[in-house]
Structures are given as structure tokens and as C-alpha cells.
Amino acid sequence: MANKNLNQAKNAKKDEFYTQLVDIENELKHYKEHFKDKVVLCNCDDPRVSNFFHYFSYNFEKLGLKKLITTCYKNQERDLFSQNDSERAIWLEYNGDKNGNRVPDPDEIGINYFEGDGDFRSKECIELLKQADIVVTNPPFSLFREYVAQLMEYDKKFVIIGNKNAITYKDCFKLIKENKMWIGNTPMSTDLHFEVPNYYQEEFIKNKKQGSAYIIEDGKVLGRAQAIWLTNLDHSKRHENLILFKKYTPEDYPKYDNYDAINVDKTSDIPADYNGAMGVPITFLDKYNPEQFEILDARDFTNIERLTNKSYALIKDADGCINGKNKYARILIRRRQPAVQYVQQEETLPLAAEEQAEYNTKK
């Protein structure tokens, strides 16, 4: 049991990645219209030092917020990286500037104590969740499935950070397929760096590779994580059409051995003249416009029983083979808009002006 507890403690440390203010500002500036007259909850933060609390409290009037609530899990020390071992936890409530200086002064912030440990799954925290209109935070990656499930259960809007692998979780992918959750505005390729506790910095330097697991910026060790923003708040990028100019040929786009769909290795290579099912990389979600494409259930495109009985709706592991060679994980998609039709001399039927110009340039 002792070894088990030690392992659990070691694993728990991996959740101690704290979001930088610059990354919060760069993402949340795309949702400003959503926050007016709303109650915002940050329920995985130490509110006194959290950059999420900093962002919302200092922009409270600018965003037109109604209320800001932040909760703390077992942490009463003014230290971002305390070991969460305090007997009680707190939650703060901020209702905006009272003295006209547009700064969240200590006497304007209500401090409240939890009876329990402040875990987002506790009854006390759920009561605060019920008050919220929008939840914004960086939840523990190890509890991400459970965290998202709770947001869905209580029908909450959210902007949160998750591991890129979360996209492939069967329950999370289902939400993406059903357009109940999608990628935020920050590109999936953006390298997010996180503040980490001192003991973790030491472990990085001793056992990890600089540039891979961590970077050093202005003398400060920052952890790297395969992290992305996920949300169910609309943003303009989600409605931008992907410009397509490639022409379909069976040689360039072979079908999978196990699925009635063609393989596309790069999102930019999606053919403009193909209407059937296409397997595209996970990174396609960065460009996904639900008005241009629909995400399909891969199980509907195979006659192989072991694949139709799988629990997830995307192509994973070694299932997406071509001539016996494995491909990486793929999402099956299909165009909603009619495909461009190519005719002889590579002339096309009329396209939208910008799409035609893009195609002419590529020719």
C-alpha cells in the first residue's frame, strides 16, 4: 500500500502544470462577446495566484462580467506550488471594482472556506458550478475525462486546456463528432509552456531533455506539454472554409484495407473533387468547419466485425492499413458542400472567387 501511495503521489505531480498569462490572453481574446453579464468559474485554481483569476479580475469591467468565482483545492498558503495538503480549501468571489481604481483590491474579494477539500467533484464545488455560465481553467490532465463529463452533465459552456491525446478518447471524440466540443482558436501546433514547481524543475533538468520536456526562458524552467484549448463557445476561426485545390486520383489517394474510405496524409491535401469518405490526420480538427465537412463514424465504413464492434468512432492503432502498412490515427470526414468538378484541360466549374484564385496559383 505504501508503494501504491507513493506512485499515486508521483503521478499526481504531473498535473502541476500552471498556465501562463500570455497564453490565457491569446486564447480568451477571441471570446470576449461571450462573457458579458456572465458568471465565470475557474474551479481548478488557487485564486490568489492563478493567472486565470488575474485575467478575469483585471478585465472584469472590460468583459462586462457579472461575477467571478475561483476555487482552491486544499491550498491556503500563498504559494502557487504548495503541496495541496492544507486541511481546508477556499473559494473567492469577485463582483467587480468598488472604489473606481479598476483593480481587484483585497477588500473587494470575498474569501469563503470550504468544509471539504475543494475537489471539483465535491458537493460544495458542484453547487458553485451550478451558478456558473462559463467555466475557464486548466483541469488536471489525469482527470480530464471526468472533468469534461461533469461539464456536460451540468450543460456548461467552457474554455479549458487538455492534452492533445484527449481528442482520441472515445468519450471526448464523441463530443467532437457531435459538435458539442471543438478546438479553440490557438492552433494545435502552438507550443504551450507551463510554470511548474521547483521540485519538478529539478527533475526536468536532471532526467529530461531540454527543448523536449522543458525549456528555459529568461532563466526560468517551463514545462512543455502536448496541450490544446478545447471549448464549446463559438469563434470565427471555426467558420473559415478550408481552401482546397488538389485533384483526386486513385494513385494519390488509395483506399484503406479495412475501410471504404481514401487516405489523406495532410489536411492541405484533401481533394477538392471527392465527395466520399476520407481519412484525415487528427490535426484536421484545427481547420474543421462543420459547415464545410461532417465527421463520420468509422465503424459505418467497414464490414469487418472486429472493427464495427470497437468502442470508438475514429480509426486508431493498426486498423488504418494500406497494403498491410499501418497509418497513424485518422478521422473520417465527408464534404457537406458539393465537391469541385474537374473537366478536361483541368478547367473547373465556377468556384468562389478566393478559392478559384488559390487554385489558379497552385496550378
Short mmCIF file of C-alpha atoms in Angstrom, two decimals:
data_model
loop_
_atom_site.label_atom_id
_atom_site.label_comp_id
_atom_site.label_asym_id
_atom_site.label_seq_id
_atom_site.Cartn_x
_atom_site.Cartn_y
_atom_site.Cartn_z
CA MET A 1 0.00 0.00 0.00
CA ALA A 2 2.87 2.38 0.77
CA ASN A 3 4.37 1.88 -2.67
CA LYS A 4 0.96 2.36 -4.25
CA ASN A 5 0.52 5.68 -2.44
CA LEU A 6 3.98 6.82 -3.47
CA ASN A 7 3.22 6.04 -7.09
CA GLN A 8 -0.07 7.92 -6.88
CA ALA A 9 1.72 10.92 -5.41
CA LYS A 10 4.34 10.80 -8.14
CA ASN A 11 1.69 10.63 -10.84
CA ALA A 12 -0.26 13.47 -9.25
CA LYS A 13 2.73 15.79 -9.71
CA LYS A 14 2.29 15.55 -13.45
CA ASP A 15 -0.89 17.59 -13.09
CA GLU A 16 1.01 20.55 -11.65
CA PHE A 17 1.33 22.49 -14.88
CA TYR A 18 0.19 26.10 -14.49
CA THR A 19 -0.95 28.20 -17.43
CA GLN A 20 0.94 31.35 -18.34
CA LEU A 21 -0.96 34.63 -18.55
CA VAL A 22 0.16 35.26 -22.14
CA ASP A 23 -1.43 32.00 -23.32
CA ILE A 24 -4.67 32.81 -21.49
CA GLU A 25 -4.80 36.28 -23.05
CA ASN A 26 -4.05 34.97 -26.55
CA GLU A 27 -6.92 32.47 -26.40
CA LEU A 28 -9.60 34.31 -24.46
CA LYS A 29 -9.45 37.48 -26.56
CA HIS A 30 -11.43 35.54 -29.17
CA TYR A 31 -14.44 35.01 -26.87
CA LYS A 32 -15.00 38.47 -25.38
CA GLU A 33 -18.56 38.77 -26.64
CA HIS A 34 -19.50 35.58 -24.77
CA PHE A 35 -18.63 36.90 -21.32
CA LYS A 36 -20.97 39.88 -20.99
CA ASP A 37 -23.27 39.53 -17.95
CA LYS A 38 -21.95 36.03 -17.26
CA VAL A 39 -20.77 34.25 -14.13
CA VAL A 40 -17.31 32.77 -14.75
CA LEU A 41 -15.98 29.88 -12.69
CA CYS A 42 -12.33 28.81 -12.50
CA ASN A 43 -12.61 25.65 -10.42
CA CYS A 44 -9.10 24.19 -10.65
CA ASP A 45 -7.06 27.17 -9.47
CA ASP A 46 -5.54 28.74 -6.42
CA PRO A 47 -7.45 32.01 -6.86
CA ARG A 48 -4.90 34.21 -5.10
CA VAL A 49 -2.11 33.46 -7.57
CA SER A 50 -3.92 31.90 -10.53
CA ASN A 51 -3.36 33.58 -13.89
CA PHE A 52 -6.97 32.76 -14.78
CA PHE A 53 -8.14 34.76 -11.76
CA HIS A 54 -5.70 37.53 -12.70
CA TYR A 55 -7.06 37.73 -16.25
CA PHE A 56 -10.73 37.82 -15.33
CA SER A 57 -10.42 40.08 -12.27
CA TYR A 58 -8.34 42.71 -14.09
CA ASN A 59 -10.63 42.55 -17.13
CA PHE A 60 -13.87 42.27 -15.15
CA GLU A 61 -15.38 45.58 -16.28
CA LYS A 62 -13.96 45.36 -19.80
CA LEU A 63 -15.61 41.98 -20.31
CA GLY A 64 -18.79 43.07 -18.55
CA LEU A 65 -18.75 40.08 -16.19
CA LYS A 66 -21.49 39.55 -13.65
CA LYS A 67 -19.42 37.54 -11.17
CA LEU A 68 -16.09 35.69 -10.92
CA ILE A 69 -15.69 32.60 -8.74
CA THR A 70 -12.45 30.71 -8.30
CA THR A 71 -11.84 27.67 -6.14
CA CYS A 72 -8.77 26.22 -4.49
CA TYR A 73 -8.05 22.56 -3.73
CA LYS A 74 -6.59 22.17 -0.22
CA ASN A 75 -4.36 25.21 -0.54
CA GLN A 76 -4.25 28.06 1.95
CA GLU A 77 -0.63 29.07 1.51
CA ARG A 78 0.33 31.97 -0.75
CA ASP A 79 2.41 29.65 -2.89
CA LEU A 80 1.37 28.52 -6.33
CA PHE A 81 3.14 25.21 -5.82
CA SER A 82 2.21 24.23 -2.30
CA GLN A 83 1.57 20.51 -1.88
CA ASN A 84 -2.21 20.88 -1.54
CA ASP A 85 -2.02 19.45 1.97
CA SER A 86 -3.90 22.11 3.92
CA GLU A 87 -6.84 20.88 5.95
CA ARG A 88 -9.28 23.28 4.34
CA ALA A 89 -9.71 24.89 0.97
CA ILE A 90 -11.13 28.25 -0.07
CA TRP A 91 -13.11 29.86 -2.82
CA LEU A 92 -13.11 33.51 -3.78
CA GLU A 93 -15.90 35.62 -5.18
CA TYR A 94 -15.27 38.87 -7.02
CA ASN A 95 -18.12 41.14 -8.11
CA GLY A 96 -16.10 43.93 -9.67
CA ASP A 97 -14.41 47.18 -8.74
CA LYS A 98 -15.98 49.15 -5.90
CA ASN A 99 -13.62 52.13 -5.40
CA GLY A 100 -13.11 53.15 -9.03
CA ASN A 101 -9.45 52.20 -9.42
CA ARG A 102 -10.28 49.28 -11.74
CA VAL A 103 -8.06 46.98 -9.67
CA PRO A 104 -9.29 43.95 -7.68
CA ASP A 105 -8.25 45.08 -4.21
CA PRO A 106 -8.14 42.52 -1.36
CA ASP A 107 -11.07 44.11 0.46
CA GLU A 108 -13.20 43.72 -2.68
CA ILE A 109 -12.64 39.97 -2.89
CA GLY A 110 -14.84 37.73 -0.77
CA ILE A 111 -12.96 34.85 0.87
CA ASN A 112 -15.01 31.76 1.68
CA TYR A 113 -13.94 28.46 3.25
CA PHE A 114 -14.96 25.03 2.09
CA GLU A 115 -15.93 22.42 4.62
CA GLY A 116 -14.22 19.85 2.41
CA ASP A 117 -11.11 19.74 0.25
CA GLY A 118 -12.30 21.86 -2.69
CA ASP A 119 -12.19 19.00 -5.20
CA PHE A 120 -14.20 19.98 -8.30
CA ARG A 121 -16.22 16.77 -7.84
CA SER A 122 -17.33 17.65 -4.29
CA LYS A 123 -20.88 18.72 -3.49
CA GLU A 124 -19.71 22.17 -2.45
CA CYS A 125 -17.91 22.75 -5.75
CA ILE A 126 -20.82 21.38 -7.75
CA GLU A 127 -23.08 23.96 -6.11
CA LEU A 128 -20.73 26.67 -7.36
CA LEU A 129 -20.67 25.03 -10.78
CA LYS A 130 -24.45 25.29 -10.95
CA GLN A 131 -24.16 29.07 -10.53
CA ALA A 132 -21.68 29.43 -13.39
CA ASP A 133 -22.41 30.28 -17.01
CA ILE A 134 -18.89 29.65 -18.32
CA VAL A 135 -16.06 27.55 -16.87
CA VAL A 136 -12.49 28.50 -17.76
CA THR A 137 -9.48 26.65 -16.35
CA ASN A 138 -6.68 24.16 -16.84
CA PRO A 139 -8.06 20.98 -15.22
CA PRO A 140 -5.86 18.06 -14.14
CA PHE A 141 -4.96 16.08 -17.25
CA SER A 142 -5.27 12.84 -15.30
CA LEU A 143 -8.92 13.64 -14.52
CA PHE A 144 -9.80 15.18 -17.88
CA ARG A 145 -12.46 12.64 -18.90
CA GLU A 146 -14.23 13.00 -15.58
CA TYR A 147 -13.93 16.78 -15.69
CA VAL A 148 -15.47 17.10 -19.16
CA ALA A 149 -18.21 14.62 -18.27
CA GLN A 150 -19.20 16.85 -15.36
CA LEU A 151 -19.36 19.93 -17.59
CA MET A 152 -21.62 18.06 -19.96
CA GLU A 153 -23.82 16.74 -17.15
CA TYR A 154 -24.50 20.28 -15.96
CA ASP A 155 -24.72 21.72 -19.50
CA LYS A 156 -21.97 24.31 -19.03
CA LYS A 157 -20.13 26.44 -21.54
CA PHE A 158 -16.37 26.18 -21.19
CA VAL A 159 -12.90 27.08 -22.42
CA ILE A 160 -10.37 24.62 -20.99
CA ILE A 161 -6.94 23.17 -21.63
CA GLY A 162 -6.47 19.46 -22.28
CA ASN A 163 -3.87 17.04 -23.52
CA LYS A 164 -3.86 16.58 -27.31
CA ASN A 165 -4.41 12.87 -26.75
CA ALA A 166 -7.79 13.71 -25.22
CA ILE A 167 -9.12 14.10 -28.76
CA THR A 168 -8.78 10.36 -29.26
CA TYR A 169 -10.55 9.39 -26.02
CA LYS A 170 -13.76 7.70 -27.12
CA ASP A 171 -15.98 9.87 -24.92
CA CYS A 172 -14.23 13.11 -25.94
CA PHE A 173 -14.15 12.22 -29.63
CA LYS A 174 -17.88 11.55 -29.49
CA LEU A 175 -18.41 15.13 -28.30
CA ILE A 176 -16.23 16.48 -31.09
CA LYS A 177 -18.05 14.38 -33.69
CA GLU A 178 -21.40 15.66 -32.42
CA ASN A 179 -20.15 19.28 -32.42
CA LYS A 180 -20.53 19.56 -28.66
CA MET A 181 -16.83 20.38 -28.21
CA TRP A 182 -14.16 21.67 -30.58
CA ILE A 183 -10.64 23.04 -30.82
CA GLY A 184 -10.09 26.58 -29.55
CA ASN A 185 -8.64 29.40 -31.59
CA THR A 186 -5.00 28.69 -30.73
CA PRO A 187 -3.55 26.35 -33.39
CA MET A 188 -2.86 22.81 -32.27
CA SER A 189 0.74 23.25 -33.39
CA THR A 190 1.31 26.11 -30.93
CA ASP A 191 3.84 25.15 -28.28
CA LEU A 192 2.33 25.86 -24.85
CA HIS A 193 4.75 26.21 -21.94
CA PHE A 194 3.69 25.93 -18.31
CA GLU A 195 5.03 27.00 -14.96
CA VAL A 196 5.99 24.02 -12.79
CA PRO A 197 7.01 23.60 -9.12
CA ASN A 198 10.67 23.73 -8.09
CA TYR A 199 11.00 20.01 -7.43
CA TYR A 200 9.65 19.31 -10.90
CA GLN A 201 12.08 21.78 -12.45
CA GLU A 202 14.91 19.86 -10.80
CA GLU A 203 13.58 16.59 -12.14
CA PHE A 204 13.36 18.05 -15.64
CA ILE A 205 16.95 19.27 -15.63
CA LYS A 206 18.25 16.03 -14.16
CA ASN A 207 16.30 13.47 -16.17
CA LYS A 208 14.67 15.16 -19.17
CA LYS A 209 15.81 16.66 -22.44
CA GLN A 210 15.78 20.43 -22.78
CA GLY A 211 13.63 21.52 -25.70
CA SER A 212 11.55 18.37 -25.43
CA ALA A 213 10.21 18.11 -21.88
CA TYR A 214 11.06 21.66 -20.86
CA ILE A 215 12.57 24.96 -21.98
CA ILE A 216 14.47 27.65 -20.11
CA GLU A 217 13.12 31.14 -20.73
CA ASP A 218 14.65 34.18 -19.01
CA GLY A 219 16.31 31.80 -16.58
CA LYS A 220 13.01 30.15 -15.72
CA VAL A 221 12.31 26.46 -16.29
CA LEU A 222 8.98 25.94 -18.05
CA GLY A 223 7.43 22.55 -18.69
CA ARG A 224 6.21 21.51 -22.11
CA ALA A 225 3.02 19.54 -22.55
CA GLN A 226 1.09 18.32 -25.56
CA ALA A 227 -1.70 20.72 -24.71
CA ILE A 228 -4.54 22.34 -26.63
CA TRP A 229 -7.51 24.56 -25.91
CA LEU A 230 -10.94 22.93 -26.11
CA THR A 231 -14.25 24.75 -25.95
CA ASN A 232 -17.93 24.80 -26.83
CA LEU A 233 -18.00 28.58 -27.28
CA ASP A 234 -18.20 29.65 -30.89
CA HIS A 235 -15.35 31.60 -32.50
CA SER A 236 -14.83 32.97 -36.00
CA LYS A 237 -11.98 30.62 -36.95
CA ARG A 238 -14.39 27.69 -36.72
CA HIS A 239 -16.36 29.02 -39.70
CA GLU A 240 -13.46 29.62 -42.07
CA ASN A 241 -13.55 27.44 -45.18
CA LEU A 242 -10.51 25.33 -45.88
CA ILE A 243 -9.27 26.20 -49.38
CA LEU A 244 -8.89 23.02 -51.44
CA PHE A 245 -7.04 22.70 -54.73
CA LYS A 246 -5.85 19.08 -55.03
CA LYS A 247 -7.35 16.75 -57.65
CA TYR A 248 -8.38 13.23 -56.70
CA THR A 249 -6.65 10.26 -58.34
CA PRO A 250 -6.75 6.64 -57.09
CA GLU A 251 -2.96 6.55 -57.15
CA ASP A 252 -2.53 9.56 -54.89
CA TYR A 253 -5.40 8.66 -52.58
CA PRO A 254 -5.53 4.87 -52.04
CA LYS A 255 -8.30 3.26 -50.01
CA TYR A 256 -7.70 1.59 -46.67
CA ASP A 257 -7.57 -2.18 -46.47
CA ASN A 258 -10.27 -2.23 -43.79
CA TYR A 259 -12.41 0.83 -44.54
CA ASP A 260 -14.31 2.11 -47.56
CA ALA A 261 -12.52 5.45 -47.46
CA ILE A 262 -9.50 7.06 -49.07
CA ASN A 263 -6.42 8.10 -47.11
CA VAL A 264 -5.28 11.74 -46.98
CA ASP A 265 -1.89 12.25 -45.34
CA LYS A 266 -2.13 16.03 -44.91
CA THR A 267 -5.09 18.29 -44.29
CA SER A 268 -3.86 20.59 -47.06
CA ASP A 269 -4.04 17.64 -49.48
CA ILE A 270 -7.79 17.00 -49.11
CA PRO A 271 -9.01 16.66 -52.71
CA ALA A 272 -11.41 19.32 -53.92
CA ASP A 273 -13.31 16.95 -56.21
CA TYR A 274 -14.06 13.97 -53.93
CA ASN A 275 -17.40 13.53 -52.17
CA GLY A 276 -16.82 10.21 -50.41
CA ALA A 277 -15.37 9.30 -47.02
CA MET A 278 -11.80 10.46 -46.38
CA GLY A 279 -9.39 9.57 -43.58
CA VAL A 280 -7.53 12.69 -42.44
CA PRO A 281 -4.98 13.33 -39.66
CA ILE A 282 -6.15 14.31 -36.18
CA THR A 283 -4.71 17.78 -36.82
CA PHE A 284 -7.54 18.31 -39.33
CA LEU A 285 -9.63 19.41 -36.33
CA ASP A 286 -7.59 22.61 -36.28
CA LYS A 287 -9.17 23.52 -39.63
CA TYR A 288 -12.54 21.85 -39.11
CA ASN A 289 -15.51 23.89 -40.27
CA PRO A 290 -18.73 21.93 -39.53
CA GLU A 291 -20.47 23.78 -42.36
CA GLN A 292 -17.88 22.51 -44.86
CA PHE A 293 -17.33 18.95 -43.58
CA GLU A 294 -19.02 16.37 -41.40
CA ILE A 295 -17.19 13.93 -39.14
CA LEU A 296 -18.20 10.32 -39.76
CA ASP A 297 -18.31 7.20 -37.62
CA ALA A 298 -15.55 4.97 -38.98
CA ARG A 299 -17.47 1.90 -37.85
CA ASP A 300 -20.05 2.62 -40.54
CA PHE A 301 -17.45 2.23 -43.28
CA THR A 302 -16.15 -1.26 -42.63
CA ASN A 303 -17.61 -4.76 -42.95
CA ILE A 304 -15.06 -6.29 -40.61
CA GLU A 305 -16.83 -7.36 -37.45
CA ARG A 306 -13.96 -6.71 -35.07
CA LEU A 307 -13.88 -3.09 -36.27
CA THR A 308 -17.63 -2.48 -36.23
CA ASN A 309 -17.67 -3.69 -32.62
CA LYS A 310 -14.98 -1.27 -31.46
CA SER A 311 -15.98 1.35 -28.92
CA TYR A 312 -14.54 4.36 -30.70
CA ALA A 313 -15.62 6.06 -33.92
CA LEU A 314 -12.25 7.01 -35.38
CA ILE A 315 -9.54 4.87 -36.98
CA LYS A 316 -6.94 4.00 -34.37
CA ASP A 317 -3.93 1.81 -33.80
CA ALA A 318 -3.22 -0.62 -36.65
CA ASP A 319 -6.72 -0.55 -38.11
CA GLY A 320 -6.00 2.03 -40.79
CA CYS A 321 -3.75 -0.07 -43.04
CA ILE A 322 -2.94 0.43 -46.71
CA ASN A 323 -1.43 -2.63 -48.40
CA GLY A 324 -0.74 -4.01 -44.95
CA LYS A 325 1.19 -0.93 -43.75
CA ASN A 326 -0.11 0.92 -40.72
CA LYS A 327 -1.16 4.55 -40.83
CA TYR A 328 -1.47 6.92 -37.90
CA ALA A 329 -4.82 7.65 -36.28
CA ARG A 330 -7.34 9.05 -38.73
CA ILE A 331 -10.68 10.84 -38.58
CA LEU A 332 -13.19 10.01 -41.30
CA ILE A 333 -14.80 13.06 -42.87
CA ARG A 334 -17.02 13.89 -45.82
CA ARG A 335 -17.76 17.15 -47.58
CA ARG A 336 -21.06 18.87 -46.86
CA GLN A 337 -20.57 21.33 -49.71
CA PRO A 338 -20.58 19.93 -53.26
CA ALA A 339 -17.12 19.00 -54.48
CA VAL A 340 -15.41 20.89 -57.27
CA GLN A 341 -15.77 19.01 -60.57
CA TYR A 342 -12.69 18.86 -62.80
CA VAL A 343 -13.09 18.56 -66.58
CA GLN A 344 -10.65 18.23 -69.47
CA GLN A 345 -7.74 20.68 -69.74
CA GLU A 346 -8.03 20.91 -65.97
CA GLU A 347 -10.75 23.52 -66.22
CA THR A 348 -13.16 23.66 -63.35
CA LEU A 349 -16.71 24.65 -62.81
CA PRO A 350 -17.05 28.08 -61.20
CA LEU A 351 -15.62 28.35 -57.70
CA ALA A 352 -15.85 31.03 -55.09
CA ALA A 353 -13.55 33.90 -56.10
CA GLU A 354 -10.89 33.32 -53.47
CA GLU A 355 -10.96 29.54 -53.93
CA GLN A 356 -10.58 29.94 -57.71
CA ALA A 357 -7.66 32.33 -57.24
CA GLU A 358 -5.98 29.93 -54.84
CA TYR A 359 -6.40 27.04 -57.27
CA ASN A 360 -5.04 29.07 -60.19
CA THR A 361 -1.97 29.97 -58.15
CA LYS A 362 -1.33 26.35 -57.24
CA LYS A 363 -1.68 25.25 -60.90
#
